mmCIF file of C-alpha atoms in Angstrom:
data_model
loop_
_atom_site.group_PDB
_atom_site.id
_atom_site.type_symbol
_atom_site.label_atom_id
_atom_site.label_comp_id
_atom_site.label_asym_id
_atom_site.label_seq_id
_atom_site.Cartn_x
_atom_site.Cartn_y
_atom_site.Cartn_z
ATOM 1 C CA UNK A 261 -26.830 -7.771 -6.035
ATOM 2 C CA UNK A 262 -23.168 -8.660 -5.218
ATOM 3 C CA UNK A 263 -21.985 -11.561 -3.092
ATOM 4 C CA UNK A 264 -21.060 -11.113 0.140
ATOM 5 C CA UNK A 265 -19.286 -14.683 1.151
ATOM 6 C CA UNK A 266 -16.352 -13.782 -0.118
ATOM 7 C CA UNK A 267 -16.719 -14.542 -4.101
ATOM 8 C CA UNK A 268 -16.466 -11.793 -6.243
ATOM 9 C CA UNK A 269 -16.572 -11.935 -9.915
ATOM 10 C CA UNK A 270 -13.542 -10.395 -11.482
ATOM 11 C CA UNK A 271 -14.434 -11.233 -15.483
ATOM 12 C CA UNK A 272 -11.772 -12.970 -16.149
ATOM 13 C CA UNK A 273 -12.005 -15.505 -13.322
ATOM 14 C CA UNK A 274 -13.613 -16.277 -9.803
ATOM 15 C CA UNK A 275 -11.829 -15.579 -6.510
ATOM 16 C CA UNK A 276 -12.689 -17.863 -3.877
ATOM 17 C CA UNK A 277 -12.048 -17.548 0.027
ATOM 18 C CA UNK A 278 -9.335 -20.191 0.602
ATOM 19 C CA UNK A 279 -7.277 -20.412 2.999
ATOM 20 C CA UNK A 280 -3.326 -19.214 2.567
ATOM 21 C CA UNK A 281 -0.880 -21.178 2.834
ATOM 22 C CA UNK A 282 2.702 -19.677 3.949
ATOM 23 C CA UNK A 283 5.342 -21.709 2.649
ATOM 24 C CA UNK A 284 8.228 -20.267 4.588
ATOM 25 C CA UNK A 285 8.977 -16.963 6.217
ATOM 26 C CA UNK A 286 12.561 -15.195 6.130
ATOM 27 C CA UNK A 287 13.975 -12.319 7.879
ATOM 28 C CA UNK A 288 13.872 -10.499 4.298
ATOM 29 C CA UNK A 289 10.243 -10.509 4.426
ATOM 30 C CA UNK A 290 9.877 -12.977 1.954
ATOM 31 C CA UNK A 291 6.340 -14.446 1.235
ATOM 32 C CA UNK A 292 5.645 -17.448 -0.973
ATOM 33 C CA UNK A 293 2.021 -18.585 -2.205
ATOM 34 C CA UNK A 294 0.903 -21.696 -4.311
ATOM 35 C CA UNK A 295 -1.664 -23.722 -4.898
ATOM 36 C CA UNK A 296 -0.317 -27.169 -6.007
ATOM 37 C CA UNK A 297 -3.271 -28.839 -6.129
ATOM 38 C CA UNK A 298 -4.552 -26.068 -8.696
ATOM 39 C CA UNK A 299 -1.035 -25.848 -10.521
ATOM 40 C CA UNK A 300 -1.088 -29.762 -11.207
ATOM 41 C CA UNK A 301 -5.166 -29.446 -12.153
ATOM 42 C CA UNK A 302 -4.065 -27.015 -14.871
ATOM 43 C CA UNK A 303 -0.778 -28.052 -15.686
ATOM 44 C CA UNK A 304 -1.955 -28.088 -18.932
ATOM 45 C CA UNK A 305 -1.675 -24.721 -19.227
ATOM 46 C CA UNK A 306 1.852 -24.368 -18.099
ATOM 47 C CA UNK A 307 4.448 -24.419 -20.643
ATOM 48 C CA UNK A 308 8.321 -25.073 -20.604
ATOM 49 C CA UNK A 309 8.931 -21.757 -21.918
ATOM 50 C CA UNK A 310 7.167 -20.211 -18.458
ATOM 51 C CA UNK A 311 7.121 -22.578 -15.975
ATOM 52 C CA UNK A 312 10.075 -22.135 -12.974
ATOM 53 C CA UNK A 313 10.894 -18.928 -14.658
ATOM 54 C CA UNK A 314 11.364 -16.195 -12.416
ATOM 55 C CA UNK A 315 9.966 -13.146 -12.828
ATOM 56 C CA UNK A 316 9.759 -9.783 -10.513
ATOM 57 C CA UNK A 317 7.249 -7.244 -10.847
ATOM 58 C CA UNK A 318 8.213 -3.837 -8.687
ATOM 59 C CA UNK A 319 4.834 -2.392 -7.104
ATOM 60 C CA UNK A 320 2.978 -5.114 -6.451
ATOM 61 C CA UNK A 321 -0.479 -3.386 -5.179
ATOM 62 C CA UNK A 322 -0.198 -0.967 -8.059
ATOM 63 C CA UNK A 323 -2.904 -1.461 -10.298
ATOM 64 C CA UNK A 324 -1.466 -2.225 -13.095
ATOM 65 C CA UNK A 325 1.194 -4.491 -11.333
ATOM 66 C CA UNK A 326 -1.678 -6.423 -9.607
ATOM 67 C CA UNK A 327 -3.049 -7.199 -13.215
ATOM 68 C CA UNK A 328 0.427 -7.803 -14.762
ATOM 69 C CA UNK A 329 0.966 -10.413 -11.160
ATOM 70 C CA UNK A 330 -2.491 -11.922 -12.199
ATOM 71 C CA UNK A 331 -1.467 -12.718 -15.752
ATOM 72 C CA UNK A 332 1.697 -14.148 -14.987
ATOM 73 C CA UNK A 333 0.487 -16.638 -12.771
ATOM 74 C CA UNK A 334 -1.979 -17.717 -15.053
ATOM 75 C CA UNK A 335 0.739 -19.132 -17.640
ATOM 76 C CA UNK A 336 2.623 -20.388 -14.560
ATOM 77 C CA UNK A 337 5.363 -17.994 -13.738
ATOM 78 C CA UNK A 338 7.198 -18.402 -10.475
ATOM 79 C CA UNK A 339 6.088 -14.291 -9.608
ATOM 80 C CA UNK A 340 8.379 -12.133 -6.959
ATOM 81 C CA UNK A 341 6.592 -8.840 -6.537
ATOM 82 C CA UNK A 342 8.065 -6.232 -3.893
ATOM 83 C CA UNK A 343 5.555 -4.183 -2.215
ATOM 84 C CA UNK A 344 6.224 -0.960 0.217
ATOM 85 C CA UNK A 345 7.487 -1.766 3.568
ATOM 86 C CA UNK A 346 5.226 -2.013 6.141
ATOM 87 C CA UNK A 347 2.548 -2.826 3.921
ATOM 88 C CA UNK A 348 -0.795 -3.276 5.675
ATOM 89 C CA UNK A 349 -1.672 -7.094 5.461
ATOM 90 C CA UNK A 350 -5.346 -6.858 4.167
ATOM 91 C CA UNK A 351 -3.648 -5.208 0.830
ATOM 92 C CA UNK A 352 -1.821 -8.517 0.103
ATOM 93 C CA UNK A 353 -4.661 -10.515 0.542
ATOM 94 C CA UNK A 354 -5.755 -9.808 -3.081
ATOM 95 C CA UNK A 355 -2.364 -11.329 -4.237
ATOM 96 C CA UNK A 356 -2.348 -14.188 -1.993
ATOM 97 C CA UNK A 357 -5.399 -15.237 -3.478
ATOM 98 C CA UNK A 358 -4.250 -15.379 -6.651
ATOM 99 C CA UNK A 359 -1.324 -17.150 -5.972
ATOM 100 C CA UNK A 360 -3.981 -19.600 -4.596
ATOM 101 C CA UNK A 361 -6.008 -20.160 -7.688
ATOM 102 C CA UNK A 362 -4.049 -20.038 -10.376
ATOM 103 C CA UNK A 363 -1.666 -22.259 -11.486
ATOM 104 C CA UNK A 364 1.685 -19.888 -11.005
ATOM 105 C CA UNK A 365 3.750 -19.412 -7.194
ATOM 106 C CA UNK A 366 3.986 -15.829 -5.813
ATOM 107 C CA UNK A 367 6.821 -14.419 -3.755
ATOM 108 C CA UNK A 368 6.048 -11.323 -1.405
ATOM 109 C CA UNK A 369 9.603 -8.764 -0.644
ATOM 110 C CA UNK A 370 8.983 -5.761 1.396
ATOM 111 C CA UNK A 371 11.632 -2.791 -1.169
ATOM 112 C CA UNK A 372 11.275 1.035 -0.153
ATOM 113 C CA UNK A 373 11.731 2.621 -3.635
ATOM 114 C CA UNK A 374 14.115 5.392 -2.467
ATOM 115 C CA UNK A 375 16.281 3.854 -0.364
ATOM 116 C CA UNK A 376 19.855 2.805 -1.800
ATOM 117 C CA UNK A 377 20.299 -0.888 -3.160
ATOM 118 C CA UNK A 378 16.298 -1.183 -2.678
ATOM 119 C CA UNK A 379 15.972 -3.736 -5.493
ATOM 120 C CA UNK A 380 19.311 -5.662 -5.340
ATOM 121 C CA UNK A 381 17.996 -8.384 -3.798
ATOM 122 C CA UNK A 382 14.589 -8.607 -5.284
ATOM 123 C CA UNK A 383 16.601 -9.012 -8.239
ATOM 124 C CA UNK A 384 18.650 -11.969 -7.364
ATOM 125 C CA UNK A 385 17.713 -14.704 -9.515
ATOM 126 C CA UNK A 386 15.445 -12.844 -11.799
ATOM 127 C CA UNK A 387 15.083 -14.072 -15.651
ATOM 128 C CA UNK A 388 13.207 -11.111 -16.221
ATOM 129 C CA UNK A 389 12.081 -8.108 -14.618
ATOM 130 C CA UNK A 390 8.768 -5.829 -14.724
ATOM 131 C CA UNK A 391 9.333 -2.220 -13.147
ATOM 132 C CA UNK A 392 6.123 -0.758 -12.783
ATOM 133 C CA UNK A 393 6.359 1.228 -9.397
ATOM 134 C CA UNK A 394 6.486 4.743 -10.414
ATOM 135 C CA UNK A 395 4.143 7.610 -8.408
ATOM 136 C CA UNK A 396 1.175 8.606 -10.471
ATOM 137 C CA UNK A 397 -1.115 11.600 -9.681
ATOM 138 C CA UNK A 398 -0.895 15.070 -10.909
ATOM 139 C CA UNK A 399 -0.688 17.493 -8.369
ATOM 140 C CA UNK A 400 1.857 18.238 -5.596
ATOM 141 C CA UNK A 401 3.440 20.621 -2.854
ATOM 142 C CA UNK A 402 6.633 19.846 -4.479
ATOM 143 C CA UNK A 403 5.883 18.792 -7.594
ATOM 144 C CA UNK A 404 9.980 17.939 -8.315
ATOM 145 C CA UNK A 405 10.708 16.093 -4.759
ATOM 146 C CA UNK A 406 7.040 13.827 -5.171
ATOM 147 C CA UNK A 407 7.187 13.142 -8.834
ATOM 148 C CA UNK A 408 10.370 13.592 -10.955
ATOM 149 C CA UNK A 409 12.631 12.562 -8.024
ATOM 150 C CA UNK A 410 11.014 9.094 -7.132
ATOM 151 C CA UNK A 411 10.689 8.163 -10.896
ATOM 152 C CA UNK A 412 14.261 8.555 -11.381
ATOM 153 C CA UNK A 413 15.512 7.307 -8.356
ATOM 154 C CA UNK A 414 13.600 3.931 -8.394
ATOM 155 C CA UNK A 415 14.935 3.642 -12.518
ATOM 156 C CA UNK A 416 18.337 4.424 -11.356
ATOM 157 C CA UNK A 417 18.037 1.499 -8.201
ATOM 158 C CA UNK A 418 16.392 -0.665 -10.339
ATOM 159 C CA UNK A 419 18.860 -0.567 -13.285
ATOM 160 C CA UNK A 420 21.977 -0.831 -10.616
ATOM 161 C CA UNK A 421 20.116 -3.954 -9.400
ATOM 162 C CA UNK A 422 20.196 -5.617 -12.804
ATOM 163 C CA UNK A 423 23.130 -4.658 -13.610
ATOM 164 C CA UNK A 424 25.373 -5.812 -10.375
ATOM 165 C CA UNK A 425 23.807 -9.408 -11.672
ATOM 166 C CA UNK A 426 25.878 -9.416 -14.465
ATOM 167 C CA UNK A 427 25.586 -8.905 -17.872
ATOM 168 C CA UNK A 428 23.186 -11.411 -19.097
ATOM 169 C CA UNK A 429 21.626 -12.927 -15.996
ATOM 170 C CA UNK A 430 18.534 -10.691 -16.477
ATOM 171 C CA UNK A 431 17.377 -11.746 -20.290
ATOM 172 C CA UNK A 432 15.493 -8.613 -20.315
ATOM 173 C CA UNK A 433 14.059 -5.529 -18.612
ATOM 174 C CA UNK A 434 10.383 -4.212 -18.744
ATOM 175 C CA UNK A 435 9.921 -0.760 -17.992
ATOM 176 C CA UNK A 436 6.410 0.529 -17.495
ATOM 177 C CA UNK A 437 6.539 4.173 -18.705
ATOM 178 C CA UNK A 438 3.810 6.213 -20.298
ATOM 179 C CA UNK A 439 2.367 8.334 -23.270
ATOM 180 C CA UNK A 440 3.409 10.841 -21.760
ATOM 181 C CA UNK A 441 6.874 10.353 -22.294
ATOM 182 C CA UNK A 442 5.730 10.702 -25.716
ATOM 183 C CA UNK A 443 3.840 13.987 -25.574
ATOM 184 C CA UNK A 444 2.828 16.190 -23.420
ATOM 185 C CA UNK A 445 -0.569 18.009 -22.480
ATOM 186 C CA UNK A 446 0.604 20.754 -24.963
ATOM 187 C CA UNK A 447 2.605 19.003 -27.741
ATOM 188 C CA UNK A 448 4.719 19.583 -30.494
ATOM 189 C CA UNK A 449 3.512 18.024 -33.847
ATOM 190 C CA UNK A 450 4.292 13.841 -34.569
ATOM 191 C CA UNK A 451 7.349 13.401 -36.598
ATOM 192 C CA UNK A 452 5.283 12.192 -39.144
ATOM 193 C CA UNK A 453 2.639 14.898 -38.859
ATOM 194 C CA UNK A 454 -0.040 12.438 -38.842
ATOM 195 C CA UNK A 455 -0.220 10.357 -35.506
ATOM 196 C CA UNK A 456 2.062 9.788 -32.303
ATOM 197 C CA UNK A 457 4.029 7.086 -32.711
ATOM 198 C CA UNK A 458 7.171 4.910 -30.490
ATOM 199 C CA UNK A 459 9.445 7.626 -32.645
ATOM 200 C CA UNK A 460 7.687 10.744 -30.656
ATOM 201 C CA UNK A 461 9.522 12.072 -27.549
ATOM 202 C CA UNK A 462 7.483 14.563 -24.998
ATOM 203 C CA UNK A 463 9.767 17.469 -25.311
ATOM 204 C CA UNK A 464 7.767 20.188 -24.236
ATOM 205 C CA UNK A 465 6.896 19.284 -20.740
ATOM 206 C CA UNK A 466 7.803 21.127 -17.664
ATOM 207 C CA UNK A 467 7.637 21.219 -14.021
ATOM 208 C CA UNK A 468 7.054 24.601 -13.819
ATOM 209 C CA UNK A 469 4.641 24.534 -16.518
ATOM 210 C CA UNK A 470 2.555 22.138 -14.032
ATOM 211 C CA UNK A 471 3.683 18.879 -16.126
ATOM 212 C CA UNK A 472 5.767 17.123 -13.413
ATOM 213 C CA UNK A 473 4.239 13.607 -13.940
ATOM 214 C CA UNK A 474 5.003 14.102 -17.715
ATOM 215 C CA UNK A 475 8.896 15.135 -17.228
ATOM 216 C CA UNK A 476 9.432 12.487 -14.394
ATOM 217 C CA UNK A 477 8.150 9.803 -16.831
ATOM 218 C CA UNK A 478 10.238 11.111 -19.524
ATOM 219 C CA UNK A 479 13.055 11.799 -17.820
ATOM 220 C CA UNK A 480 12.944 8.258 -16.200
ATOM 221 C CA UNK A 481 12.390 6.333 -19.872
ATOM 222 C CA UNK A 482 15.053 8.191 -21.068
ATOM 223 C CA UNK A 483 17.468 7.145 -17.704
ATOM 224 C CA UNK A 484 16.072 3.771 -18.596
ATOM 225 C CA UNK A 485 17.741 3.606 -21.991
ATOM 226 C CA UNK A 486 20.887 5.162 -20.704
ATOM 227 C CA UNK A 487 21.478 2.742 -18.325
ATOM 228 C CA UNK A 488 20.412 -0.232 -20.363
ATOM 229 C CA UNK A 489 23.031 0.592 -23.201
ATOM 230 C CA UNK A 490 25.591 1.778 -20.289
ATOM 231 C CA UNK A 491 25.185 -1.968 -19.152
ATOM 232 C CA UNK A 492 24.093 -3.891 -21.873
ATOM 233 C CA UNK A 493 20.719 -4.491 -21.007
ATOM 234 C CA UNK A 494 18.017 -5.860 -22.824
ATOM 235 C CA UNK A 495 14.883 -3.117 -22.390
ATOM 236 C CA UNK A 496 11.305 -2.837 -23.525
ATOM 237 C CA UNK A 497 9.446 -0.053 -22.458
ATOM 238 C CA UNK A 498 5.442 0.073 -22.755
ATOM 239 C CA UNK A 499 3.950 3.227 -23.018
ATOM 240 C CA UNK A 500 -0.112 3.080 -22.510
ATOM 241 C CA UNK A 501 -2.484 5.829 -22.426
ATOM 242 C CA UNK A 502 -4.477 6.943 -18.964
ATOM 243 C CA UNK A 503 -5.514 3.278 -17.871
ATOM 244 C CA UNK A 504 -8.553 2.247 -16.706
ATOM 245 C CA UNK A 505 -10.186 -1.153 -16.629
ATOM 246 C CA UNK A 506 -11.297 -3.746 -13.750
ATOM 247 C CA UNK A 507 -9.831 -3.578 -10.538
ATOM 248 C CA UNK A 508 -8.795 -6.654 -8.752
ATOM 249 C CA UNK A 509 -8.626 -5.320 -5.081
ATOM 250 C CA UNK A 510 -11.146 -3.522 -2.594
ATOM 251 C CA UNK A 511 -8.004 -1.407 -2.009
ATOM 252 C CA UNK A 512 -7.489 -0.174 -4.866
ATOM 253 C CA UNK A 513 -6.442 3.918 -4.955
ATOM 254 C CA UNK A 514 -5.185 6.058 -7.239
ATOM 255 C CA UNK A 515 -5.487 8.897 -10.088
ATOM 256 C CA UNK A 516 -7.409 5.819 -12.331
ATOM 257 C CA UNK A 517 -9.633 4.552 -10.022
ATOM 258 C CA UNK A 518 -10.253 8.513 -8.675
ATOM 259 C CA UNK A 519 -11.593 9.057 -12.088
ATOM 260 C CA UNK A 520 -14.373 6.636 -12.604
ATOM 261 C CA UNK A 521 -15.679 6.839 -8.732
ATOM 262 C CA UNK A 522 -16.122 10.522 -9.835
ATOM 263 C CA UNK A 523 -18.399 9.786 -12.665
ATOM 264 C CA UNK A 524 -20.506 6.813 -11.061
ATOM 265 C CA UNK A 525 -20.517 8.972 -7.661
ATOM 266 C CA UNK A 526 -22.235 11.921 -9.618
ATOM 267 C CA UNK A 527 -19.224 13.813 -10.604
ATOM 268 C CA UNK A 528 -17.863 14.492 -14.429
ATOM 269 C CA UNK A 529 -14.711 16.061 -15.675
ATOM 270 C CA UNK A 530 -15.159 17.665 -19.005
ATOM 271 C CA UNK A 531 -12.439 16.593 -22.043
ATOM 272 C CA UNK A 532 -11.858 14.169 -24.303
ATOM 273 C CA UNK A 533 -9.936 11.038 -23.376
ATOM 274 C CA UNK A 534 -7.796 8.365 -24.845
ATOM 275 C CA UNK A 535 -7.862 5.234 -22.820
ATOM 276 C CA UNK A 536 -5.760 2.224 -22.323
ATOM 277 C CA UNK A 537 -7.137 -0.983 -20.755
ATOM 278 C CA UNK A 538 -5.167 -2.144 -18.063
ATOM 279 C CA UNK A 539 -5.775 -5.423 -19.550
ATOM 280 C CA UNK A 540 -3.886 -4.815 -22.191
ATOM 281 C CA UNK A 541 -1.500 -2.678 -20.922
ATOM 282 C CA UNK A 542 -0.190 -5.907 -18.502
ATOM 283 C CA UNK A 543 -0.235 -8.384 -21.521
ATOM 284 C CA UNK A 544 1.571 -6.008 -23.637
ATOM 285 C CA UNK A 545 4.230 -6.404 -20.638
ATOM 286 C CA UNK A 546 3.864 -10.045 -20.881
ATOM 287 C CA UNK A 547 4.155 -10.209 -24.715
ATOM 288 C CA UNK A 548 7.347 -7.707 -24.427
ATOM 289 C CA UNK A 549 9.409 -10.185 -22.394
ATOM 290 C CA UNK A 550 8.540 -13.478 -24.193
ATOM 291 C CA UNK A 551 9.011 -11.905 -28.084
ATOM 292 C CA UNK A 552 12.460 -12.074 -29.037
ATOM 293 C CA UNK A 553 12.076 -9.342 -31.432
ATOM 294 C CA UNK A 554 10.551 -7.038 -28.757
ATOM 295 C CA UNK A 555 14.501 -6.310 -27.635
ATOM 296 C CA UNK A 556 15.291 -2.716 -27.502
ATOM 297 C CA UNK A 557 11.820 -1.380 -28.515
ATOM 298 C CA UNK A 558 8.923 0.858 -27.232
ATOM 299 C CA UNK A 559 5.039 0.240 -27.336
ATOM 300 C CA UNK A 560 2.487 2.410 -27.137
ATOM 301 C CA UNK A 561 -1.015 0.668 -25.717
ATOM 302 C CA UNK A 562 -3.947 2.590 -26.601
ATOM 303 C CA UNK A 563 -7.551 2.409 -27.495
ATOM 304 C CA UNK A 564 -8.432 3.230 -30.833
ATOM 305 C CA UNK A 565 -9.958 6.666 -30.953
ATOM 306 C CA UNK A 566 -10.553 8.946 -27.970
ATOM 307 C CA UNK A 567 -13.765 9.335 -25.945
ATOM 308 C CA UNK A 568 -15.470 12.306 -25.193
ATOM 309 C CA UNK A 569 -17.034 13.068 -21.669
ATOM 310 C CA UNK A 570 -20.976 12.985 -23.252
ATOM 311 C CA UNK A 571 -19.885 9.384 -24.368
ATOM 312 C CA UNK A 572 -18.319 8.183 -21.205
ATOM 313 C CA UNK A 573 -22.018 9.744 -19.263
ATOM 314 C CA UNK A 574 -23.928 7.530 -21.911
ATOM 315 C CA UNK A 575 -22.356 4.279 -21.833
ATOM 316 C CA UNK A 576 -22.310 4.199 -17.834
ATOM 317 C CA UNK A 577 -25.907 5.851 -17.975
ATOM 318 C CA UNK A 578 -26.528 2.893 -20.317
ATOM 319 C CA UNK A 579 -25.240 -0.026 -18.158
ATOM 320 C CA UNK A 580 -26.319 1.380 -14.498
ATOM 321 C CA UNK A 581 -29.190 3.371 -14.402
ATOM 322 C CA UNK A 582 -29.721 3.847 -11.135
ATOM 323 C CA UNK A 583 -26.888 5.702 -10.448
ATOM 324 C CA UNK A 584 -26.476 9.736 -9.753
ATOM 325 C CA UNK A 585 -24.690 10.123 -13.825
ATOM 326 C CA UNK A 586 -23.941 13.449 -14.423
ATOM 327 C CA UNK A 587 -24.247 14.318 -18.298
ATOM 328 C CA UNK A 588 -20.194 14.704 -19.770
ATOM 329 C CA UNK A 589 -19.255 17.816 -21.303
ATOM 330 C CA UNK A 590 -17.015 17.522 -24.267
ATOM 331 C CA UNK A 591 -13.521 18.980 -24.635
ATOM 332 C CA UNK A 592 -11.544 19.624 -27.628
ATOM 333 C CA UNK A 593 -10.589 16.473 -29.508
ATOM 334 C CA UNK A 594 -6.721 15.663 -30.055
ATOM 335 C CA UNK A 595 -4.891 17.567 -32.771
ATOM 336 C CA UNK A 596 -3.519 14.501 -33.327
ATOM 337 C CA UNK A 597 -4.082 10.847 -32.196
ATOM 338 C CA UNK A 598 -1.509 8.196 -31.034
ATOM 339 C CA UNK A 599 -0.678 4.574 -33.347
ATOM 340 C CA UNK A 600 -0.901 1.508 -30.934
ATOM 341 C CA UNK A 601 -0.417 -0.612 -34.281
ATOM 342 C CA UNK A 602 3.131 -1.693 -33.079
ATOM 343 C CA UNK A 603 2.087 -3.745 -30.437
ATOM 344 C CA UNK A 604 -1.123 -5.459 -32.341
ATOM 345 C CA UNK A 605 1.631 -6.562 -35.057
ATOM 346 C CA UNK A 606 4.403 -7.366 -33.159
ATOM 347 C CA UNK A 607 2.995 -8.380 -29.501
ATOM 348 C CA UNK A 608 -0.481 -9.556 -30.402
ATOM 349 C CA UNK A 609 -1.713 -6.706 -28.405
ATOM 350 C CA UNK A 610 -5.143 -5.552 -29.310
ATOM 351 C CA UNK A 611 -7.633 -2.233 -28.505
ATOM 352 C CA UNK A 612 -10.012 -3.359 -25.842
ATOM 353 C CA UNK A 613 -13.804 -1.737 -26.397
ATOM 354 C CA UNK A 614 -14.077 1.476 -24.381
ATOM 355 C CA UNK A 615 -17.075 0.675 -23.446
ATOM 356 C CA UNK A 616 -16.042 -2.814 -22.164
ATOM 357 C CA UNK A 617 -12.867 -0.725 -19.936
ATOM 358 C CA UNK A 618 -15.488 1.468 -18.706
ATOM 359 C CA UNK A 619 -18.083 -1.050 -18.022
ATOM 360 C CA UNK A 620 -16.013 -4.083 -16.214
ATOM 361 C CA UNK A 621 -13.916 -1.582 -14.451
ATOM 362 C CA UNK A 622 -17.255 -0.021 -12.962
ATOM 363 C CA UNK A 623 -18.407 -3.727 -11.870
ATOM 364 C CA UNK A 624 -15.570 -3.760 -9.980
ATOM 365 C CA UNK A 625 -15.785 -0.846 -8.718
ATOM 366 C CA UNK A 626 -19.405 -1.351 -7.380
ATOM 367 C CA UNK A 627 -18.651 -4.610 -6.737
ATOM 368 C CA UNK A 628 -16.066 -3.937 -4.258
ATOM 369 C CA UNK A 629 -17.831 -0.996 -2.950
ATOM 370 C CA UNK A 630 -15.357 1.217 -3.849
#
């Protein structure tokens, strides 16, 4: 049903078994990928504005960083991604392989989020930098010390980083926060009592109200914009809804991927959902550092309505019928949605079909035998 030499369909492009190639090896742990033979095949599709421009990407096996890696090396981008220390080898190889089919190069640096100066020298030489590593899952012994704490800590290391480069030498900062830095699971009303827009700010939130993924991404957005106008920074910050979409790793983990294994595995969660596709969640980063007039702005990604759990049941039950899915029970519908028009005007960043997040992300899934 699925090919088992090593090819796997990913949608958006083929990966192939070839063999790495490691350029050169440093005692910082630095790993560099390319494909030349690829990159001058498709040279085409690199442009001056992209091509030997460096760009880092924090949390490189994240999910969404792995997609954000893949679509900068498609237009060409030299790509520095730091990844946890100690890293276990077979969860590179997904990057490595990217590096080797597309036309972009990939640098590898080991950064432990916490620790002081962690990003300082991932930074070096930067034009523009992507910080996506943040934790993300809900629950927690200490909800303060595993959630809240890293956020700001990594913002705060991150932001130093930049900043000891000199003012200027990063052209801009994108920061990966999150709806819910906008509102929380029990909001107060939009400013414009309609719909949630970049002008919303979650301030009901709390840890001991069980919220602590909520304040830590609030509190680190807001540390964010601090520091950038402390330093003179340029920031974007992108603020999707709970992502889903395809997965590009047989590694992959986390609260997204925990979600739809649950409802292809025979499990459903009752509620009504808004979605972002991590599709366009990564290209909305993209988009955020090559528009000019991006500067100093926030975008919310988000699918266009929200989906109920009896529609998620029948679009899966639709596309794989031979699997255990449970019938969805639907929850109350938002009070109020959230406006993603910002980034279709400004960044060219469109709604992807629900059904076609729900449906390529379970190929993957399946495909990966995840």
């Amino acid at each position: 049903r699925y090919p088992t030499d090593g090819r796997i369909n990913i949608m958006q492009g083929v990966f192939l078994g070839h063999r790495i190639s490691v350029r050169s090896i440093s005692p910082c742990n630095r790993l560099r990928f390319s494909s030349p033979l690829i990159s001058r095949a498709r040279g085409a599709r690199v442009t001056m504005s992209q091509a030997g421009h460096l760009a880092l990407v924090t949390g490189g096996t994240g999910f969404v960083a792995g997609e954000l890696v893949k679509q900068l090396l498609e237009k060409g981008y030299q790509v520095r991604t730091t990844v946890r220390p100690g890293t276990d080898a077979s969860r590179l190889q997904p990057l490595k392989l990217l590096a080797q089919a597309l036309p972009g190069s990939l640098e590898i640096v080991e950064a432990d989020l916490l620790a002081e100066q962690a990003f300082h020298q991932a930074v070096a030489g930067a034009e523009v930098v992507f910080h996506v590593a943040s934790p993300f899952f809900i629950e927690a012994d200490d909800p303060q010390a595993a959630l809240v704490e890293p956020a700001l800590r990594g913002t705060a290391s991150l932001f130093a980083a930049v900043a000891a480069q000199g003012k200027g030498a990063v052209r801009r900062v994108v920061l990966t926060s999150s709806c819910a830095a906008v509102k929380g699971m029990h909001p107060a009303p939009p400013k414009d009592g309609r719909r949630y827009t970049e002008a919303d700010w979650n301030t009901t939130s709390t840890v001991e109200g069980g919220q602590a993924y909520w304040v830590g991404k609030t509190k680190a957005e807001e540390l964010a914009w601090e520091q950038a106008k402390q330093h003179g920074i340029d920031l974007v910050t992108i603020l999707p809804e709970f992502i889903l979409g395809p997965v590009l790793s047989p590694h992959a983990r986390g609260t997204s991927v925990g979600a739809l294994q649950g409802w292809l595995h025979g499990a459903s969660a009752p509620g009504t959902f808004t979605f972002a596709d991590v599709r366009a969640v990564a290209r909305a980063h993209v988009r955020a550092a090559e528009v000019p007039r991006a500067g100093g702005r926030r975008f919310i990604v988000a699918a266009r309505q929200a989906t109920t759990g009896r529609q998620i049941s029948a679009i899966l039950r639709e596309h794989f019928p031979h699997l255990p899915i449970k019938d969805g029970e639907d929850g109350e519908p938002p009070e109020f949605g959230v406006d993603a028009s910002a980034a279709a005007e400004l960044l060219s960043v469109h709604s992807v079909p629900v059904e076609e997040t729900l449906v390529d992300m379970a190929r993957t899934l399946l495909a990966f035998g995840l």
